[in-house]
CSV table of C-alpha atoms in Angstrom, one decimal:
chain,number,residue,atom,x,y,z
A,264,MET,CA,105.2,113.2,98.2
A,265,LEU,CA,107.3,110.5,100.2
A,266,THR,CA,110.9,111.3,99.7
A,267,ARG,CA,112.7,109.1,102.1
A,268,ILE,CA,112.6,106.1,104.4
A,269,ASP,CA,112.5,108.0,107.8
A,270,HIS,CA,112.7,105.1,110.1
A,271,ILE,CA,112.0,101.5,110.8
A,272,GLY,CA,110.1,101.1,114.1
A,273,ILE,CA,111.5,98.0,116.1
A,274,ALA,CA,109.3,96.9,119.1
A,275,CYS,CA,111.3,95.4,122.0
A,276,HIS,CA,110.9,94.3,125.6
A,277,ASP,CA,113.8,96.1,126.9
A,278,LEU,CA,114.9,99.3,125.4
A,279,ASP,CA,118.4,99.5,127.1
A,280,ALA,CA,119.3,96.0,126.4
A,281,THR,CA,118.2,96.5,122.6
A,282,VAL,CA,120.0,99.9,122.5
A,283,GLU,CA,123.1,98.1,123.9
A,284,PHE,CA,122.8,95.2,121.2
A,285,TYR,CA,122.7,97.8,118.4
A,286,ARG,CA,125.8,99.8,119.9
A,287,SER,CA,127.9,96.8,120.6
A,288,THR,CA,127.2,94.8,117.5
A,289,TYR,CA,126.9,97.5,114.8
A,290,GLY,CA,128.2,100.7,116.5
A,291,PHE,CA,125.1,102.6,116.2
A,292,GLU,CA,124.8,105.4,118.7
A,293,VAL,CA,121.7,106.9,120.2
A,294,PHE,CA,120.8,110.2,118.6
A,295,HIS,CA,117.6,111.0,120.7
A,296,THR,CA,115.2,109.4,123.4
A,297,GLU,CA,111.9,110.2,124.6
A,298,VAL,CA,108.7,109.0,125.9
A,299,ASN,CA,105.5,109.4,124.0
A,300,GLU,CA,102.7,109.0,126.6
A,301,GLU,CA,100.0,109.3,124.0
A,302,GLN,CA,101.6,106.4,122.0
A,303,GLY,CA,102.6,104.6,125.2
A,304,VAL,CA,106.1,104.1,124.3
A,305,ARG,CA,109.8,104.8,125.5
A,306,GLU,CA,111.9,105.1,122.3
A,307,ALA,CA,115.5,105.7,121.1
A,308,MET,CA,116.3,106.9,117.7
A,309,LEU,CA,119.5,105.7,116.2
A,310,LYS,CA,120.5,107.7,113.1
A,311,ILE,CA,121.9,105.3,110.5
A,312,ASN,CA,122.4,107.8,107.5
A,313,GLU,CA,121.4,111.1,105.9
A,314,THR,CA,119.2,111.0,102.8
A,315,SER,CA,119.1,112.9,99.5
A,316,ASP,CA,116.0,115.0,100.5
A,317,GLY,CA,117.7,116.7,103.5
A,318,GLY,CA,116.5,114.4,106.2
A,319,ALA,CA,117.8,111.1,107.7
A,320,SER,CA,117.0,107.5,108.3
A,321,TYR,CA,116.7,106.1,111.7
A,322,LEU,CA,116.1,103.0,113.7
A,323,GLN,CA,113.2,103.8,116.2
A,324,LEU,CA,113.4,101.3,119.1
A,325,LEU,CA,110.3,101.2,121.1
A,326,GLU,CA,109.4,99.7,124.3
A,327,PRO,CA,105.9,99.8,125.7
A,328,THR,CA,105.2,101.9,128.8
A,329,ARG,CA,101.9,99.8,129.3
A,330,GLU,CA,100.7,96.6,128.2
A,331,ASP,CA,97.5,98.0,126.6
A,332,SER,CA,99.4,100.5,124.3
A,333,ALA,CA,99.3,99.5,120.6
A,334,VAL,CA,103.0,98.6,120.8
A,335,GLY,CA,102.4,96.6,124.1
A,336,LYS,CA,99.6,94.4,122.4
A,337,TRP,CA,101.6,93.9,119.2
A,338,LEU,CA,104.6,92.7,121.2
A,339,ALA,CA,102.4,90.2,123.4
A,340,LYS,CA,101.2,88.8,120.2
A,341,ASN,CA,104.1,88.8,117.9
A,342,GLY,CA,107.5,89.1,120.1
A,343,GLU,CA,110.3,91.4,119.3
A,344,GLY,CA,110.8,92.5,115.7
A,345,VAL,CA,109.9,95.2,113.1
A,346,HIS,CA,106.6,96.9,114.0
A,347,HIS,CA,106.2,99.5,111.3
A,348,LEU,CA,107.9,101.4,108.5
A,349,ALA,CA,107.9,105.1,108.2
A,350,PHE,CA,108.2,107.3,105.1
A,351,GLY,CA,109.3,110.9,105.3
A,352,THR,CA,107.3,113.7,103.4
A,353,ALA,CA,107.3,117.5,103.6
A,354,ASP,CA,103.5,117.5,103.9
A,355,VAL,CA,101.9,114.8,105.9
A,356,ASP,CA,98.5,116.4,105.8
A,357,GLN,CA,98.4,116.6,102.0
A,358,ASP,CA,99.7,113.0,101.6
A,359,ALA,CA,97.4,111.6,104.1
A,360,ALA,CA,94.4,113.3,102.4
A,361,ASP,CA,95.6,111.9,99.0
A,362,ILE,CA,96.1,108.3,100.2
A,363,ARG,CA,92.7,108.4,102.1
A,364,GLU,CA,91.1,109.4,98.8
A,365,LYS,CA,92.8,106.3,97.2
A,366,GLY,CA,90.8,104.1,99.6
A,367,VAL,CA,93.5,103.3,102.1
A,368,ARG,CA,92.3,103.7,105.8
A,369,VAL,CA,94.3,106.6,107.5
A,370,LEU,CA,94.2,105.8,111.3
A,371,TYR,CA,94.1,109.4,112.6
A,372,ASP,CA,91.6,112.2,111.5
A,373,GLU,CA,94.5,114.5,112.0
A,374,PRO,CA,98.3,113.9,112.3
A,375,ARG,CA,99.6,113.5,115.9
A,376,LYS,CA,102.9,114.3,117.7
A,377,GLY,CA,105.6,111.8,116.7
A,378,SER,CA,109.5,111.5,117.6
A,379,MET,CA,111.4,114.9,117.9
A,380,GLY,CA,108.6,117.1,117.2
A,381,SER,CA,107.4,115.5,114.1
A,382,ARG,CA,103.8,115.0,113.0
A,383,ILE,CA,102.7,111.5,112.0
A,384,THR,CA,100.0,109.4,110.8
A,385,PHE,CA,99.5,105.7,110.2
A,386,LEU,CA,98.0,103.7,107.4
A,387,HIS,CA,96.1,100.4,108.2
A,388,PRO,CA,98.3,97.4,107.5
A,389,LYS,CA,95.6,95.4,105.9
A,390,ASP,CA,95.2,98.2,103.2
A,391,CYS,CA,99.1,98.2,102.8
A,392,HIS,CA,99.9,94.5,102.0
A,393,GLY,CA,100.5,93.9,105.8
A,394,VAL,CA,103.0,96.6,106.5
A,395,LEU,CA,101.9,99.0,109.3
A,396,THR,CA,103.0,102.2,107.4
A,397,GLU,CA,103.6,105.6,109.0
A,398,LEU,CA,104.0,109.0,107.2
A,399,VAL,CA,106.2,111.7,109.0
A,400,THR,CA,106.8,115.2,108.6
A,401,SER,CA,109.8,116.4,110.6
A,402,ALA,CA,109.7,119.4,112.9
A,403,PRO,CA,111.1,122.4,110.9
A,404,GLU,CA,114.5,122.3,112.7
A,405,GLU,CA,114.9,118.7,111.8
A,406,SER,CA,114.0,118.7,108.2
A,407,ALA,CA,116.8,121.1,107.2
A,408,GLU,CA,120.3,119.6,106.1
A,409,HIS,CA,122.3,119.0,109.0
B,50,MET,CA,131.1,99.4,109.1
B,51,LEU,CA,127.4,99.7,108.3
B,52,THR,CA,126.6,102.9,106.8
B,53,ARG,CA,123.1,103.0,105.5
B,54,ILE,CA,119.7,101.3,105.5
B,55,ASP,CA,120.2,99.5,102.1
B,56,HIS,CA,116.6,98.1,102.0
B,57,ILE,CA,113.6,96.7,103.7
B,58,GLY,CA,112.6,93.3,102.5
B,59,ILE,CA,108.8,92.9,102.4
B,60,ALA,CA,107.2,89.4,101.6
B,61,CYS,CA,104.2,89.4,99.3
B,62,HIS,CA,101.9,86.8,97.6
B,63,ASP,CA,101.6,88.6,94.5
B,64,LEU,CA,104.5,90.6,93.4
B,65,ASP,CA,102.7,92.5,90.5
B,66,ALA,CA,99.8,93.5,92.7
B,67,THR,CA,102.1,94.7,95.5
B,68,VAL,CA,104.3,96.7,93.1
B,69,GLU,CA,101.1,98.4,91.7
B,70,PHE,CA,100.1,99.3,95.2
B,71,TYR,CA,103.2,101.0,95.8
B,72,ARG,CA,103.1,102.8,92.4
B,73,SER,CA,99.5,103.9,92.6
B,74,THR,CA,99.5,104.7,96.3
B,75,TYR,CA,102.7,106.5,96.8
B,76,GLY,CA,104.2,107.0,93.4
B,77,PHE,CA,107.2,104.6,93.9
B,78,GLU,CA,108.4,103.1,90.7
B,79,VAL,CA,110.4,99.8,90.0
B,80,PHE,CA,114.1,100.4,89.7
B,81,HIS,CA,115.1,96.7,89.1
B,82,THR,CA,113.4,93.2,88.9
B,83,GLU,CA,115.1,89.9,89.0
B,84,VAL,CA,114.6,86.2,90.1
B,85,ASN,CA,117.0,84.8,92.5
B,86,GLU,CA,116.7,81.1,92.2
B,87,GLU,CA,119.0,80.3,95.2
B,88,GLN,CA,116.8,82.3,97.4
B,89,GLY,CA,113.6,81.1,95.7
B,90,VAL,CA,112.2,84.8,95.1
B,91,ARG,CA,110.9,86.9,92.3
B,92,GLU,CA,111.7,90.5,93.4
B,93,ALA,CA,111.3,94.3,92.7
B,94,MET,CA,113.5,97.0,93.9
B,95,LEU,CA,111.8,100.4,94.4
B,96,LYS,CA,114.4,103.2,95.1
B,97,ILE,CA,113.2,105.5,97.6
B,98,ASN,CA,116.1,107.9,98.2
B,99,GLU,CA,120.0,108.1,97.9
B,100,THR,CA,122.2,108.1,101.0
B,101,SER,CA,125.0,110.0,102.5
B,102,ASP,CA,127.4,107.0,101.9
B,103,GLY,CA,126.9,107.0,98.1
B,104,GLY,CA,124.4,104.5,98.0
B,105,ALA,CA,120.6,104.3,98.2
B,106,SER,CA,117.7,102.9,100.1
B,107,TYR,CA,115.0,100.7,98.6
B,108,LEU,CA,112.0,98.7,99.3
B,109,GLN,CA,112.6,95.1,98.3
B,110,LEU,CA,109.3,93.3,97.4
B,111,LEU,CA,109.7,89.6,97.4
B,112,GLU,CA,107.3,86.8,96.0
B,113,PRO,CA,108.4,83.2,96.6
B,114,THR,CA,109.0,81.1,93.6
B,115,ARG,CA,108.4,77.9,95.7
B,116,GLU,CA,106.7,77.2,98.9
B,117,ASP,CA,109.7,75.6,100.4
B,118,SER,CA,112.0,78.7,100.1
B,119,ALA,CA,112.8,80.7,103.2
B,120,VAL,CA,110.4,83.5,102.1
B,121,GLY,CA,107.6,81.0,101.1
B,122,LYS,CA,107.8,79.4,104.6
B,123,TRP,CA,107.8,82.8,106.4
B,124,LEU,CA,104.7,84.0,104.3
B,125,ALA,CA,102.7,80.9,105.2
B,126,LYS,CA,103.4,81.4,108.8
B,127,ASN,CA,103.2,85.2,109.1
B,128,GLY,CA,101.3,86.5,106.1
B,129,GLU,CA,102.6,89.5,104.2
B,130,GLY,CA,104.7,92.1,105.9
B,131,VAL,CA,108.1,93.1,106.6
B,132,HIS,CA,110.5,90.1,106.2
B,133,HIS,CA,113.9,91.5,106.9
B,134,LEU,CA,116.0,94.8,107.4
B,135,ALA,CA,119.3,95.2,105.3
B,136,PHE,CA,122.2,97.4,106.1
B,137,GLY,CA,124.8,98.5,103.7
B,138,THR,CA,128.4,98.2,104.1
B,139,ALA,CA,131.5,98.5,102.0
B,140,ASP,CA,132.8,95.2,103.2
B,141,VAL,CA,130.4,92.6,104.0
B,142,ASP,CA,133.2,89.9,104.6
B,143,GLN,CA,134.8,92.0,107.4
B,144,ASP,CA,131.6,93.0,109.1
B,145,ALA,CA,130.3,89.4,109.0
B,146,ALA,CA,133.5,88.2,110.6
B,147,ASP,CA,133.5,90.9,113.3
B,148,ILE,CA,129.8,90.3,114.2
B,149,ARG,CA,130.3,86.5,114.3
B,150,GLU,CA,133.1,87.1,116.7
B,151,LYS,CA,130.7,89.0,119.0
B,152,GLY,CA,128.7,85.8,119.2
B,153,VAL,CA,125.7,86.7,116.8
B,154,ARG,CA,125.0,83.9,114.3
B,155,VAL,CA,125.8,84.6,110.7
B,156,LEU,CA,123.7,82.3,108.7
B,157,TYR,CA,126.3,81.8,105.7
B,158,ASP,CA,129.7,80.7,105.8
B,159,GLU,CA,130.5,82.9,102.7
B,160,PRO,CA,128.3,86.0,101.5
B,161,ARG,CA,126.0,84.8,98.7
B,162,LYS,CA,124.5,86.7,95.7
B,163,GLY,CA,121.9,89.2,96.4
B,164,SER,CA,120.0,91.8,94.4
B,165,MET,CA,121.8,93.7,91.6
B,166,GLY,CA,124.9,91.8,91.9
B,167,SER,CA,125.5,92.6,95.4
B,168,ARG,CA,127.0,90.2,98.1
B,169,ILE,CA,124.9,89.5,101.2
B,170,THR,CA,124.7,87.5,104.2
B,171,PHE,CA,122.1,87.2,107.1
B,172,LEU,CA,122.2,87.3,110.9
B,173,HIS,CA,120.0,85.0,112.9
B,174,PRO,CA,116.9,86.9,114.1
B,175,LYS,CA,117.0,85.2,117.5
B,176,ASP,CA,120.4,87.0,118.2
B,177,CYS,CA,119.0,90.3,116.9
B,178,HIS,CA,116.1,90.9,119.1
B,179,GLY,CA,113.6,89.5,116.6
B,180,VAL,CA,114.9,91.3,113.4
B,181,LEU,CA,116.1,89.1,110.5
B,182,THR,CA,119.1,91.3,109.6
B,183,GLU,CA,120.9,91.3,106.2
B,184,LEU,CA,124.3,92.9,105.5
B,185,VAL,CA,124.9,94.0,101.9
B,186,THR,CA,127.8,95.0,99.9
B,187,SER,CA,126.8,96.5,96.6
B,188,ALA,CA,128.3,95.6,93.2
B,189,PRO,CA,131.1,98.0,92.4
B,190,GLU,CA,128.9,99.8,89.7
B,191,GLU,CA,126.1,100.3,92.2
B,192,SER,CA,128.3,101.5,95.2
B,193,ALA,CA,129.4,104.6,93.3
B,194,GLU,CA,127.6,108.0,93.6
B,195,HIS,CA,124.9,107.9,90.9
């Protein structure tokens, strides 16, 4: 069951400049940064609020590390902006299976590694009214109340 | 101060079909519907989680009521997808003034009426790394813990 907005993924050309925009304009601070070589992105997570399921909602700022990554190709076509929307669940495997059963295309056979040790999968935007949709199960230490 | 992700605004061609997609795929239910003639939209709010500032995060599904509305023109150009991102604040007037002072274009001189009696304004996407950004102060009865 999807129990929170986990994050909004925002594609940008220059991660440092975009982090600085969010800090200086709104006061949002970086909670975590990492490079995900599999996804081909360098990213910063800005924690905005905690959520009633014991998790949190973040902005995920994404700069491609290579032009042929999914985010790199999306940026070349669309320019900077909202790239995807992610919902948090305690069980991404079960939810992905249930949603696939309903005829929505799930992009990975098995969940892959996401931010902060999470496990993630994506749903095809053409099956989701134009929204590239991610499902996320946080790493055990992240899903606890904190 | 912006204290939560208030909602993600998603533009769609057919509100009823999109509501049904979110209900049947994820189990999300409609919390509120309304028509905003000034914005030229018919909308449904789906509540996803409550937030640590005493508010909540929603998906806001938006169908234009006329082709020349902002959402109607955006849909004609982009197709269905994420239209804007909204942050919640206790004082949209103060935050809008502070942000304007920093050189970001605020689209309204004074906040206007948003969903569920809220007061809203928008920031120019070209000043926000491609993200059409809304600031929202909930109506008094909505901002209380519930």
